[in-house]
Short mmCIF file of C-alpha atoms and ligand atoms in Angstrom, two decimals:
data_model
loop_
_atom_site.label_atom_id
_atom_site.label_comp_id
_atom_site.label_asym_id
_atom_site.label_seq_id
_atom_site.Cartn_x
_atom_site.Cartn_y
_atom_site.Cartn_z
CA MET A 479 15.68 -37.79 -5.75
CA THR A 480 15.14 -34.65 -7.69
CA THR A 481 16.53 -31.14 -6.47
CA GLN A 482 13.63 -28.04 -6.18
CA TYR A 483 15.08 -25.46 -7.60
CA GLU A 484 13.99 -21.86 -6.60
CA GLY A 485 14.32 -17.99 -8.73
CA VAL A 486 16.83 -15.78 -7.77
CA ILE A 487 15.82 -12.26 -10.12
CA GLY A 488 16.89 -8.86 -9.78
CA LEU A 489 14.29 -6.87 -12.10
CA GLU A 490 16.23 -3.44 -14.39
CA VAL A 491 13.07 -1.31 -15.40
CA HIS A 492 13.41 1.96 -17.64
CA ALA A 493 10.60 4.17 -17.24
CA GLU A 494 10.37 7.04 -19.43
CA LEU A 495 8.77 10.38 -17.84
CA LEU A 496 6.51 12.01 -19.08
CA THR A 497 8.06 15.17 -18.77
CA LYS A 498 6.57 18.58 -21.04
CA SER A 499 10.77 19.00 -22.29
CA LYS A 500 13.39 16.37 -22.83
CA MET A 501 16.04 15.06 -20.16
CA PHE A 502 18.96 17.99 -21.47
CA CYS A 503 17.02 20.25 -24.20
CA GLY A 504 14.03 21.85 -25.47
CA CYS A 505 11.82 19.33 -27.25
CA ALA A 506 8.84 17.81 -26.84
CA VAL A 507 9.14 14.02 -25.44
CA VAL A 508 6.04 12.60 -27.62
CA ASP A 509 4.29 9.37 -28.18
CA SER A 510 7.43 7.76 -30.58
CA THR A 511 5.12 5.33 -31.71
CA THR A 512 2.95 8.45 -33.87
CA ALA A 513 4.87 10.92 -33.81
CA ALA A 514 6.70 11.67 -37.59
CA PRO A 515 10.29 10.26 -37.39
CA ASN A 516 13.09 12.92 -36.55
CA THR A 517 10.01 15.92 -36.09
CA TYR A 518 11.32 16.62 -32.34
CA VAL A 519 15.38 17.16 -32.69
CA CYS A 520 17.33 19.77 -32.11
CA PRO A 521 21.49 19.78 -32.50
CA ILE A 522 21.49 18.78 -28.53
CA CYS A 523 19.19 15.23 -28.44
CA LEU A 524 21.19 14.62 -32.02
CA GLY A 525 24.21 13.99 -30.76
CA MET A 526 25.63 17.37 -32.24
CA PRO A 527 29.49 18.36 -31.50
CA GLY A 528 30.00 20.62 -28.74
CA MET A 529 26.65 21.44 -27.64
CA LEU A 530 25.80 21.41 -24.01
CA PRO A 531 23.42 19.21 -22.47
CA VAL A 532 20.61 21.04 -19.07
CA ILE A 533 18.56 19.61 -16.93
CA ASN A 534 14.62 19.49 -17.00
CA ARG A 535 13.86 20.59 -13.69
CA ALA A 536 11.33 19.09 -14.05
CA ALA A 537 12.38 15.71 -14.78
CA VAL A 538 14.71 15.72 -11.28
CA ASP A 539 11.17 16.66 -9.61
CA TYR A 540 9.26 13.50 -10.74
CA ALA A 541 12.72 11.23 -10.23
CA ILE A 542 12.51 11.95 -6.49
CA MET A 543 8.64 11.46 -6.67
CA VAL A 544 9.52 7.90 -7.59
CA GLY A 545 12.19 7.41 -4.89
CA LEU A 546 10.48 8.79 -2.47
CA ALA A 547 7.13 6.27 -3.50
CA LEU A 548 9.51 3.65 -2.83
CA ASN A 549 11.00 4.95 0.03
CA CYS A 550 15.10 5.35 -0.52
CA GLU A 551 16.88 7.96 0.19
CA ILE A 552 17.62 11.14 -1.61
CA ALA A 553 20.68 11.55 -2.68
CA GLY A 554 21.61 15.49 -1.42
CA TYR A 555 25.34 15.16 -4.17
CA ASN A 556 24.02 13.64 -7.37
CA VAL A 557 27.15 13.81 -10.64
CA PHE A 558 25.57 12.48 -14.18
CA ALA A 559 28.33 9.94 -16.26
CA ARG A 560 28.85 9.16 -19.38
CA LYS A 561 28.19 5.25 -19.84
CA SER A 562 30.33 5.32 -24.04
CA TYR A 563 28.63 2.20 -26.75
CA PHE A 564 28.16 2.63 -29.97
CA TYR A 565 25.17 2.16 -31.37
CA PRO A 566 23.90 3.74 -34.30
CA ASP A 567 20.70 4.79 -32.33
CA LEU A 568 22.72 6.26 -29.30
CA PRO A 569 24.28 9.50 -31.45
CA LYS A 570 26.80 10.86 -28.97
CA GLY A 571 28.42 7.52 -29.08
CA TYR A 572 27.88 7.76 -24.96
CA GLN A 573 24.71 7.95 -23.33
CA ILE A 574 24.22 10.77 -20.13
CA SER A 575 23.43 8.16 -17.20
CA GLN A 576 24.46 8.51 -13.27
CA TYR A 577 27.35 6.07 -11.96
CA GLU A 578 28.47 5.85 -8.97
CA LEU A 579 26.45 8.02 -6.93
CA PRO A 580 22.59 7.68 -8.26
CA LEU A 581 19.61 9.72 -7.66
CA ALA A 582 17.37 7.39 -5.27
CA ARG A 583 18.41 4.47 -3.57
CA ASN A 584 18.06 1.45 0.17
CA GLY A 585 14.12 1.75 -1.07
CA TRP A 586 11.22 -1.03 -0.69
CA LEU A 587 8.58 -1.41 -2.20
CA MET A 588 5.60 -4.00 -0.69
CA ILE A 589 3.96 -6.09 -3.28
CA ASP A 590 0.96 -8.05 -3.12
CA LEU A 591 0.84 -12.21 -3.97
CA PRO A 592 -2.45 -14.08 -5.18
CA ASP A 593 -2.68 -15.74 -1.73
CA GLY A 594 -3.19 -12.42 -0.04
CA THR A 595 -0.23 -11.74 1.83
CA GLN A 596 2.28 -9.27 0.52
CA LYS A 597 6.14 -9.72 0.45
CA ARG A 598 8.68 -6.56 0.66
CA ILE A 599 11.01 -6.63 -2.46
CA GLY A 600 14.78 -4.06 -1.45
CA ILE A 601 15.04 -1.00 -4.14
CA ARG A 602 19.16 -1.18 -5.62
CA ARG A 603 18.81 1.75 -6.48
CA ALA A 604 17.25 4.18 -9.26
CA HIS A 605 18.55 6.81 -11.46
CA LEU A 606 18.19 9.34 -14.22
CA GLU A 607 19.34 8.58 -17.84
CA GLU A 608 18.36 10.11 -20.80
CA ASP A 609 16.89 7.49 -23.66
CA THR A 610 18.03 6.19 -26.70
CA GLY A 611 16.74 6.92 -30.63
CA LYS A 612 14.88 4.26 -32.31
CA LEU A 613 16.09 1.90 -34.88
CA VAL A 614 12.91 0.78 -37.39
CA HIS A 615 14.01 -2.11 -39.66
CA LEU A 616 11.64 -2.20 -43.36
CA GLY A 617 13.14 -5.13 -45.88
CA ASN A 618 16.65 -4.96 -45.77
CA SER A 619 17.31 -1.72 -44.67
CA SER A 620 17.17 0.03 -40.64
CA LEU A 621 16.47 3.48 -40.68
CA VAL A 622 16.32 4.86 -37.00
CA ASP A 623 14.42 7.63 -35.32
CA PHE A 624 15.13 10.35 -32.84
CA ASN A 625 12.00 11.10 -31.28
CA ARG A 626 13.27 9.25 -28.50
CA SER A 627 16.69 10.39 -27.78
CA GLY A 628 17.05 11.88 -25.15
CA VAL A 629 13.38 11.63 -23.04
CA PRO A 630 14.28 11.62 -19.85
CA LEU A 631 14.66 7.29 -18.60
CA LEU A 632 14.83 6.51 -14.43
CA GLU A 633 16.43 3.30 -14.12
CA ILE A 634 14.50 1.01 -10.99
CA VAL A 635 16.66 -1.41 -9.96
CA THR A 636 15.58 -4.02 -7.13
CA GLU A 637 17.64 -5.78 -4.99
CA PRO A 638 17.97 -10.15 -5.99
CA ASP A 639 14.71 -10.46 -3.56
CA ILE A 640 11.91 -11.74 -6.26
CA ARG A 641 11.72 -15.48 -5.65
CA SER A 642 9.34 -16.58 -8.57
CA ASP A 643 7.73 -15.37 -11.68
CA ILE A 644 5.17 -14.75 -9.18
CA GLU A 645 6.67 -12.14 -7.95
CA ALA A 646 8.66 -10.76 -10.39
CA GLU A 647 4.51 -10.58 -12.10
CA ALA A 648 4.18 -8.91 -8.86
CA TYR A 649 6.33 -6.22 -8.44
CA ALA A 650 5.79 -5.82 -11.93
CA ARG A 651 2.28 -4.58 -11.28
CA LYS A 652 3.09 -2.43 -8.45
CA LEU A 653 5.77 -0.43 -10.09
CA ARG A 654 3.30 0.28 -12.12
CA ALA A 655 0.42 1.05 -10.58
CA ILE A 656 3.07 3.63 -8.42
CA LEU A 657 4.18 4.97 -11.93
CA VAL A 658 0.46 5.72 -13.61
CA TYR A 659 -0.51 6.67 -9.62
CA LEU A 660 2.75 9.63 -9.43
CA GLY A 661 0.89 10.67 -12.99
CA VAL A 662 4.50 10.10 -14.41
CA ASN A 663 4.05 7.70 -16.82
CA THR A 664 1.68 6.08 -19.39
CA GLY A 665 2.08 1.73 -17.82
CA ASP A 666 1.62 0.61 -21.29
CA MET A 667 4.38 -0.96 -22.13
CA SER A 668 3.81 -1.88 -25.63
CA LYS A 669 4.14 1.52 -26.47
CA GLY A 670 7.98 1.05 -25.03
CA VAL A 671 7.50 4.13 -22.28
CA LEU A 672 8.14 1.56 -20.13
CA ARG A 673 10.22 -1.21 -20.60
CA MET A 674 11.50 -4.09 -18.07
CA GLU A 675 14.51 -6.28 -17.92
CA PRO A 676 14.55 -9.19 -15.85
CA ASN A 677 18.19 -11.00 -14.16
CA ILE A 678 17.36 -15.02 -13.60
CA SER A 679 19.79 -17.11 -11.97
CA ALA A 680 17.96 -20.48 -9.93
CA ARG A 681 19.00 -22.22 -7.08
CA PRO A 682 18.54 -25.11 -5.08
CA VAL A 683 15.28 -23.90 -2.72
CA GLY A 684 17.12 -23.61 0.91
CA SER A 685 20.59 -22.52 -0.83
CA ASP A 686 21.62 -19.46 0.16
CA GLU A 687 23.97 -18.37 -2.41
CA PHE A 688 23.98 -16.36 -5.41
CA ARG A 689 24.09 -18.25 -9.26
CA THR A 690 25.23 -17.04 -12.50
CA ARG A 691 22.39 -14.41 -13.87
CA VAL A 692 21.19 -14.14 -17.20
CA GLU A 693 19.35 -10.85 -18.46
CA VAL A 694 16.13 -10.98 -20.07
CA LYS A 695 15.63 -8.16 -23.01
CA ASN A 696 13.02 -6.72 -25.27
CA LEU A 697 9.73 -7.63 -22.86
CA ASN A 698 6.79 -5.56 -24.38
CA SER A 699 3.87 -6.75 -21.88
CA ILE A 700 3.36 -8.00 -17.66
CA ARG A 701 2.71 -11.86 -18.84
CA SER A 702 5.86 -11.97 -20.99
CA LEU A 703 7.86 -10.91 -18.08
CA GLN A 704 6.57 -13.59 -16.21
CA ARG A 705 6.46 -16.16 -18.64
CA ALA A 706 10.21 -15.44 -19.62
CA SER A 707 11.11 -15.88 -16.44
CA ALA A 708 9.20 -18.53 -15.71
CA TYR A 709 10.84 -19.54 -18.38
CA GLU A 710 14.39 -18.80 -17.50
CA ILE A 711 14.36 -20.42 -14.06
CA ALA A 712 12.98 -23.75 -15.98
CA ARG A 713 15.84 -24.20 -17.98
CA HIS A 714 18.58 -23.36 -15.17
CA GLY A 715 16.77 -25.91 -13.41
CA LYS A 716 17.53 -28.98 -16.13
CA VAL A 717 21.26 -27.26 -16.81
CA TYR A 718 21.54 -27.43 -12.86
CA ASP A 719 20.85 -31.30 -13.61
CA GLN A 720 22.67 -33.01 -15.36
CA GLY A 721 25.47 -31.68 -14.26
CA GLY A 722 25.65 -27.95 -16.72
CA THR A 723 26.66 -24.89 -15.61
CA ILE A 724 25.19 -21.60 -16.70
CA GLN A 725 26.81 -19.06 -18.78
CA GLN A 726 26.13 -14.50 -17.98
CA ALA A 727 24.49 -13.20 -20.95
CA THR A 728 21.91 -11.49 -23.00
CA PHE A 729 18.91 -12.57 -23.50
CA GLY A 730 16.26 -11.77 -25.91
CA TRP A 731 12.17 -12.66 -25.99
CA ASP A 732 10.75 -14.76 -28.72
CA GLU A 733 6.47 -14.35 -28.04
CA LEU A 734 5.57 -16.56 -31.01
CA ARG A 735 7.03 -19.88 -29.62
CA GLN A 736 6.50 -18.37 -25.66
CA GLN A 737 10.45 -19.00 -24.81
CA THR A 738 14.02 -17.17 -24.75
CA VAL A 739 16.20 -16.61 -27.46
CA LEU A 740 20.36 -16.00 -26.91
CA GLN A 741 21.20 -12.64 -28.23
CA ARG A 742 25.36 -11.77 -26.50
CA VAL A 743 27.19 -12.91 -23.83
CA LYS A 744 27.44 -10.21 -21.21
CA GLU A 745 29.10 -7.05 -21.04
CA SER A 746 30.54 -6.29 -18.28
CA ALA A 747 30.36 -2.63 -17.15
CA SER A 748 34.60 -1.25 -18.26
CA ASP A 749 33.05 -2.08 -21.36
CA TYR A 750 31.42 1.55 -21.13
CA ARG A 751 33.95 3.06 -19.78
CA TYR A 752 31.97 5.48 -17.12
CA PHE A 753 33.32 8.61 -16.26
CA PRO A 754 31.64 11.44 -14.77
CA GLU A 755 30.04 13.87 -18.24
CA PRO A 756 32.51 17.00 -18.06
CA ASP A 757 28.93 19.21 -19.64
CA LEU A 758 27.15 18.92 -16.26
CA LEU A 759 27.54 20.11 -12.75
CA PRO A 760 27.30 18.13 -10.16
CA LEU A 761 22.91 17.60 -9.22
CA HIS A 762 22.63 19.19 -5.79
CA ILE A 763 19.10 18.07 -4.03
CA THR A 764 18.57 20.05 -0.65
CA GLU A 765 16.37 17.99 1.64
CA ASP A 766 14.07 21.01 2.28
CA TYR A 767 13.49 20.72 -1.76
CA VAL A 768 12.56 17.10 -1.04
CA GLU A 769 10.12 17.87 1.35
CA GLN A 770 8.67 20.13 -1.47
CA VAL A 771 8.77 17.63 -3.83
CA ARG A 772 7.04 14.64 -0.90
CA GLU A 773 3.92 17.23 0.00
CA ARG A 774 3.13 17.66 -3.45
CA LEU A 775 2.62 13.25 -3.84
CA PRO A 776 -0.75 11.90 -4.46
CA GLU A 777 -2.31 9.27 -2.51
CA LEU A 778 -0.25 5.74 -3.65
CA PRO A 779 -2.17 2.01 -3.99
CA ASP A 780 -1.41 1.10 -0.90
CA ALA A 781 -3.02 4.23 1.74
CA LYS A 782 -6.13 3.95 -1.14
CA ARG A 783 -6.48 0.20 -0.09
CA ASP A 784 -6.81 1.37 3.12
CA ARG A 785 -8.87 3.86 3.25
CA PHE A 786 -11.61 1.13 0.76
CA LEU A 787 -10.55 -1.38 3.84
CA ALA A 788 -11.67 1.40 5.75
CA LEU A 789 -14.53 1.35 3.87
CA GLY A 790 -15.67 -1.98 4.44
CA LEU A 791 -14.63 -3.74 1.51
CA SER A 792 -12.88 -6.57 1.65
CA ARG A 793 -9.02 -6.49 1.24
CA TYR A 794 -9.50 -8.79 -2.28
CA ASP A 795 -12.28 -6.25 -3.26
CA ALA A 796 -10.40 -3.24 -2.28
CA SER A 797 -6.31 -4.75 -3.50
CA VAL A 798 -8.34 -4.88 -7.05
CA LEU A 799 -9.75 -1.44 -7.47
CA VAL A 800 -6.44 0.28 -6.88
CA ALA A 801 -4.74 -2.02 -8.48
CA ASP A 802 -5.18 0.46 -11.53
CA ARG A 803 -5.46 4.43 -11.47
CA THR A 804 -8.09 4.87 -14.06
CA VAL A 805 -10.49 2.69 -12.02
CA ALA A 806 -10.06 3.46 -9.35
CA ASP A 807 -11.33 7.34 -9.92
CA TRP A 808 -14.16 5.69 -10.96
CA TYR A 809 -14.89 3.58 -8.07
CA GLU A 810 -14.19 7.10 -6.66
CA LYS A 811 -16.64 8.91 -8.76
CA VAL A 812 -19.52 5.80 -7.96
CA LEU A 813 -18.68 7.08 -4.18
CA ALA A 814 -18.67 10.84 -4.44
CA ALA A 815 -22.34 10.52 -6.34
CA GLY A 816 -23.87 8.81 -3.04
CA ALA A 817 -24.06 4.80 -3.30
CA ASP A 818 -23.01 3.15 -0.62
CA ALA A 819 -18.88 1.54 -0.54
CA LYS A 820 -19.93 -2.10 -0.54
CA LYS A 821 -22.78 -2.31 -2.88
CA ALA A 822 -20.71 0.52 -5.81
CA ALA A 823 -17.82 -2.33 -5.14
CA ASN A 824 -20.63 -5.06 -6.18
CA TRP A 825 -22.21 -2.95 -9.19
CA LEU A 826 -18.46 -2.50 -10.40
CA LEU A 827 -16.21 -5.80 -10.06
CA ASN A 828 -19.35 -8.16 -10.68
CA GLU A 829 -21.74 -5.81 -13.04
CA VAL A 830 -20.22 -3.95 -14.75
CA PHE A 831 -16.22 -5.71 -15.44
CA ALA A 832 -18.64 -8.49 -16.59
CA ARG A 833 -20.30 -6.84 -19.54
CA MET A 834 -16.75 -4.87 -19.82
CA ASN A 835 -15.05 -8.35 -19.99
CA LYS A 836 -17.03 -9.71 -22.76
CA ALA A 837 -16.95 -6.70 -24.79
CA GLY A 838 -12.97 -7.40 -24.90
CA TYR A 839 -12.27 -4.69 -22.48
CA ASP A 840 -9.74 -4.69 -19.70
CA PRO A 841 -11.03 -2.61 -16.29
CA GLU A 842 -8.12 0.19 -17.76
CA GLU A 843 -10.10 1.10 -20.60
CA ILE A 844 -13.15 1.94 -17.59
CA GLY A 845 -13.23 5.52 -19.57
CA SER A 846 -14.13 4.38 -22.92
CA ILE A 847 -17.93 1.97 -22.36
CA LYS A 848 -21.07 3.84 -22.46
CA VAL A 849 -21.88 3.34 -18.03
CA GLN A 850 -20.62 5.98 -16.50
CA PRO A 851 -19.86 6.70 -12.93
CA ALA A 852 -23.13 8.38 -11.38
CA ASP A 853 -25.68 5.69 -13.28
CA ILE A 854 -24.63 2.88 -11.18
CA ALA A 855 -25.06 5.63 -7.68
CA ALA A 856 -28.81 6.17 -9.72
CA LEU A 857 -29.11 2.29 -9.93
CA ILE A 858 -28.36 1.21 -6.49
CA LYS A 859 -30.84 3.93 -5.03
CA LEU A 860 -33.49 2.92 -6.85
CA VAL A 861 -33.01 -0.95 -5.84
CA ASP A 862 -33.18 0.59 -2.01
CA ALA A 863 -35.76 2.69 -2.93
CA GLY A 864 -37.43 -0.21 -3.76
CA THR A 865 -38.35 1.30 -7.94
CA ILE A 866 -36.65 -1.95 -9.23
CA ASN A 867 -35.64 -5.06 -7.74
CA ASN A 868 -32.01 -6.09 -8.34
CA ASN A 869 -32.93 -8.00 -11.41
CA ALA A 870 -34.80 -5.49 -12.87
CA ALA A 871 -31.57 -2.79 -12.41
CA LYS A 872 -29.41 -5.69 -14.20
CA THR A 873 -31.57 -5.46 -17.40
CA VAL A 874 -31.49 -1.76 -16.86
CA LEU A 875 -27.65 -1.93 -17.00
CA ASP A 876 -27.60 -4.36 -20.06
CA ASN A 877 -29.43 -1.66 -21.83
CA ILE A 878 -26.94 1.77 -20.41
CA TYR A 879 -24.10 -0.84 -21.17
CA GLU A 880 -25.10 -0.86 -24.90
CA ASN A 881 -27.30 2.16 -25.32
CA GLY A 882 -26.17 4.91 -22.40
CA GLY A 883 -28.78 6.49 -21.38
CA ALA A 884 -30.29 7.06 -17.71
CA PRO A 885 -31.43 4.80 -14.91
CA ALA A 886 -35.01 6.35 -14.36
CA GLU A 887 -35.16 6.97 -18.10
CA TRP A 888 -34.33 3.08 -18.71
CA VAL A 889 -36.70 1.85 -15.83
CA GLN A 890 -39.77 3.30 -17.84
CA ASN A 891 -38.49 2.53 -21.23
CA LEU A 892 -39.05 -0.80 -20.09
CA GLY A 893 -41.43 -0.25 -17.51
CA LEU A 894 -39.86 -2.31 -14.99
CA GLU A 895 -40.89 0.22 -12.14
CA GLN A 896 -42.13 -2.03 -9.37
CA THR A 897 -45.80 -2.64 -7.75
CA ARG A 898 -47.17 -3.28 -4.97
CA ASP A 899 -50.51 -4.34 -5.85
CA THR A 900 -51.08 -7.03 -3.42
CA GLY A 901 -54.37 -8.40 -6.17
CA ALA A 902 -51.56 -8.68 -8.88
CA VAL A 903 -48.87 -10.35 -6.34
CA GLU A 904 -52.14 -13.24 -4.61
CA ALA A 905 -52.99 -14.05 -7.81
CA VAL A 906 -49.66 -15.03 -9.46
CA ILE A 907 -49.48 -16.73 -5.90
CA ASP A 908 -52.17 -18.96 -6.52
CA ARG A 909 -51.44 -20.64 -9.70
CA VAL A 910 -48.03 -21.16 -8.96
CA LEU A 911 -49.49 -22.61 -5.69
CA THR A 912 -52.58 -24.73 -7.56
CA ASP A 913 -50.04 -25.25 -10.68
CA ASN A 914 -47.62 -26.72 -8.43
CA PRO A 915 -49.72 -29.26 -6.03
CA LYS A 916 -45.88 -31.72 -5.59
CA ASP A 917 -44.16 -28.95 -4.24
CA VAL A 918 -46.66 -27.33 -1.76
CA ASP A 919 -46.93 -30.89 -0.18
CA ARG A 920 -43.18 -31.40 -0.24
CA PHE A 921 -42.70 -27.85 1.26
CA CYS A 922 -45.40 -28.94 3.93
CA ALA A 923 -43.23 -32.08 5.24
CA GLY A 924 -40.81 -29.64 6.03
CA GLU A 925 -38.26 -29.41 2.67
CA GLU A 926 -38.32 -25.15 3.66
CA LYS A 927 -35.87 -24.91 0.50
CA VAL A 928 -38.76 -25.12 -1.82
CA VAL A 929 -39.74 -21.95 -1.34
CA ARG A 930 -36.62 -20.51 -3.12
CA TYR A 931 -37.99 -22.47 -5.46
CA LEU A 932 -41.65 -21.41 -5.53
CA MET A 933 -40.14 -17.44 -5.00
CA GLY A 934 -38.61 -17.88 -7.78
CA LEU A 935 -41.84 -18.62 -10.13
CA VAL A 936 -43.79 -15.65 -8.82
CA MET A 937 -40.79 -13.02 -9.29
CA LYS A 938 -40.70 -14.71 -12.69
CA GLU A 939 -44.90 -14.21 -13.20
CA GLY A 940 -44.59 -11.24 -11.84
CA LYS A 941 -41.22 -10.29 -15.39
CA GLY A 942 -39.30 -8.13 -12.01
CA LYS A 943 -42.66 -5.39 -10.75
CA PHE A 944 -43.13 -8.00 -7.72
CA PRO A 945 -41.51 -5.95 -4.46
CA ALA A 946 -39.58 -9.14 -3.39
CA ASP A 947 -40.36 -8.49 0.71
CA LEU A 948 -44.56 -8.49 -0.69
CA VAL A 949 -43.96 -12.02 -2.56
CA MET A 950 -42.07 -14.03 0.29
CA GLN A 951 -44.61 -13.06 3.19
CA VAL A 952 -47.81 -13.15 0.79
CA LEU A 953 -46.20 -16.72 -0.02
CA ASN A 954 -45.40 -17.35 3.34
CA GLU A 955 -48.73 -16.90 4.31
CA LYS A 956 -50.43 -18.94 1.61
CA LEU A 957 -48.06 -21.87 2.20
CA ALA A 958 -49.07 -21.66 5.54
CA ALA A 959 -52.51 -22.03 4.96
CA LYS A 960 -52.06 -24.69 2.46
CA CYS A 961 -50.59 -26.76 4.81
CA GLY A 962 -52.60 -25.68 7.63
CA GLN A 963 -55.54 -28.09 5.22
P1 LIG B 534 24.50 -4.94 -14.05
O1 LIG B 534 24.87 -3.22 -13.74
O2 LIG B 534 26.17 -5.16 -14.45
O3 LIG B 534 22.96 -5.18 -14.45
P2 LIG B 534 24.42 -5.32 -11.58
O4 LIG B 534 25.21 -5.78 -10.26
O5 LIG B 534 23.69 -3.68 -11.25
O6 LIG B 534 24.54 -5.30 -12.34
O7 LIG B 534 23.00 -5.95 -10.79
C1 LIG B 534 21.49 -5.79 -12.01
C2 LIG B 534 20.04 -6.45 -11.23
O8 LIG B 534 20.49 -8.41 -11.15
C3 LIG B 534 20.20 -6.25 -10.00
O9 LIG B 534 18.83 -6.32 -9.97
C4 LIG B 534 20.35 -7.29 -9.07
O10 LIG B 534 19.22 -7.54 -8.24
C5 LIG B 534 20.63 -8.79 -10.09
N1 LIG B 534 21.04 -9.63 -9.16
C6 LIG B 534 22.80 -9.33 -9.43
N2 LIG B 534 23.05 -11.17 -9.00
C7 LIG B 534 21.28 -11.93 -8.89
C8 LIG B 534 21.88 -13.38 -9.10
N3 LIG B 534 23.09 -13.80 -8.64
N4 LIG B 534 21.11 -13.83 -9.85
C9 LIG B 534 19.32 -12.58 -9.94
N5 LIG B 534 19.41 -11.57 -10.68
C10 LIG B 534 21.30 -11.04 -9.49
MG1 LIG B 535 22.00 -4.25 -16.45
ZN1 LIG B 536 15.99 18.51 -28.56
#
């Protein structure tokens, strides 16, 4: 009998906060992948001795927002702590963080699983700290860029409630969406502003023990988070099957070979010699203040999804639309331009996304295409008014997608307007029926679905200009007459 294993995963996520200035000094927070190295630094974030940090209120506000969005308790009494370790990107020799008294704790997040169910993941804590500088390795030398040193960082830690790579992926997607909705992070993992580190162990299905875990660092996409988690769960299972044990350690992820690589045997909290930061007073957050911040929270993905459901959208469509804030905003602009909710969702999710996908765009890049939300609303109106039919509308969309421009103009340029010219419709139908006598016989013998085939032929001959209802009506009349003969 082979043992089946399940994963036990707790995620530690580091999110840089999109404040204007850094956590403890006035230097600007910039895109550290493009700014010239060491141009946004000062004695405080360079770790000069004797410099005094000052807490950035905006960073505290953002941390409270995230804490509230994750259903956490917000601590009234906060203490910053020194986490001591040496690394060339950490000039002070310690990082200012929070240890025993995090700003937020005991929360939860509902994740959406691929089978349509939801699952609640406990949030253990979220605390404020500062980011380190960045090492750049060039040939045989290593350079250090301190632009990132002191950027506000929020560490968000889950309970070990995640049971598979798929759940880890769902958690990551939901958390990223919330951070982006809140406007506190761009969600761009490839730039390192959002970093996810899973702690992974495995156990036989049905057991409730917590076995030795490993931590995987430096994952730069949700895809690698999912793959690294799956890889480790499988590896643990194999080790246990062979009677081996897992050693607690830190791994990296080799994107090329799609496997984890041992980095170091795990350090423990005592190695960091945490103690209260003597340069900062405790931070008091009143309940009133928390309520003020709560009032500023934007609508979050779940609330938006429920509102879309109430407009008549399917659960699946609503979830896809809210998964990314850019897409949700775009969709709402289509509605604001007067479109019906369901039709707008169909056009966006089926037609627009298909064209983007073919051109190699991800949904969140919808802002950079030539089609505008108002175009979709206009297109739907043209179809509803009977000016063009659905196929013609798709042709119009093709042209707007390639070149931009207004739907009505394309209808004119391409001559796609429908004609309610009964004479022209009758002429084409007569020709089609004469050319396809066997199909007419089959229809008269009771094969009703032949109508659809004949209808298709007529519509094609009409080059999209015949209104479907008119064709259907005339075709039925003519067929009935033929069968009666
Ligand atoms: P540390 O501070 O050393 O990183 P924590 O106890 O704070 O350790 O836990 C870090 C993460 O590891 C949390 O997300 C937690 O849920 C997770 N975790 C704890 N025990 C296990 C386990 N046995 N298997 C997988 N993850 C675990
Ligand atoms: Mg840790
Ligand atoms: Zn500075």
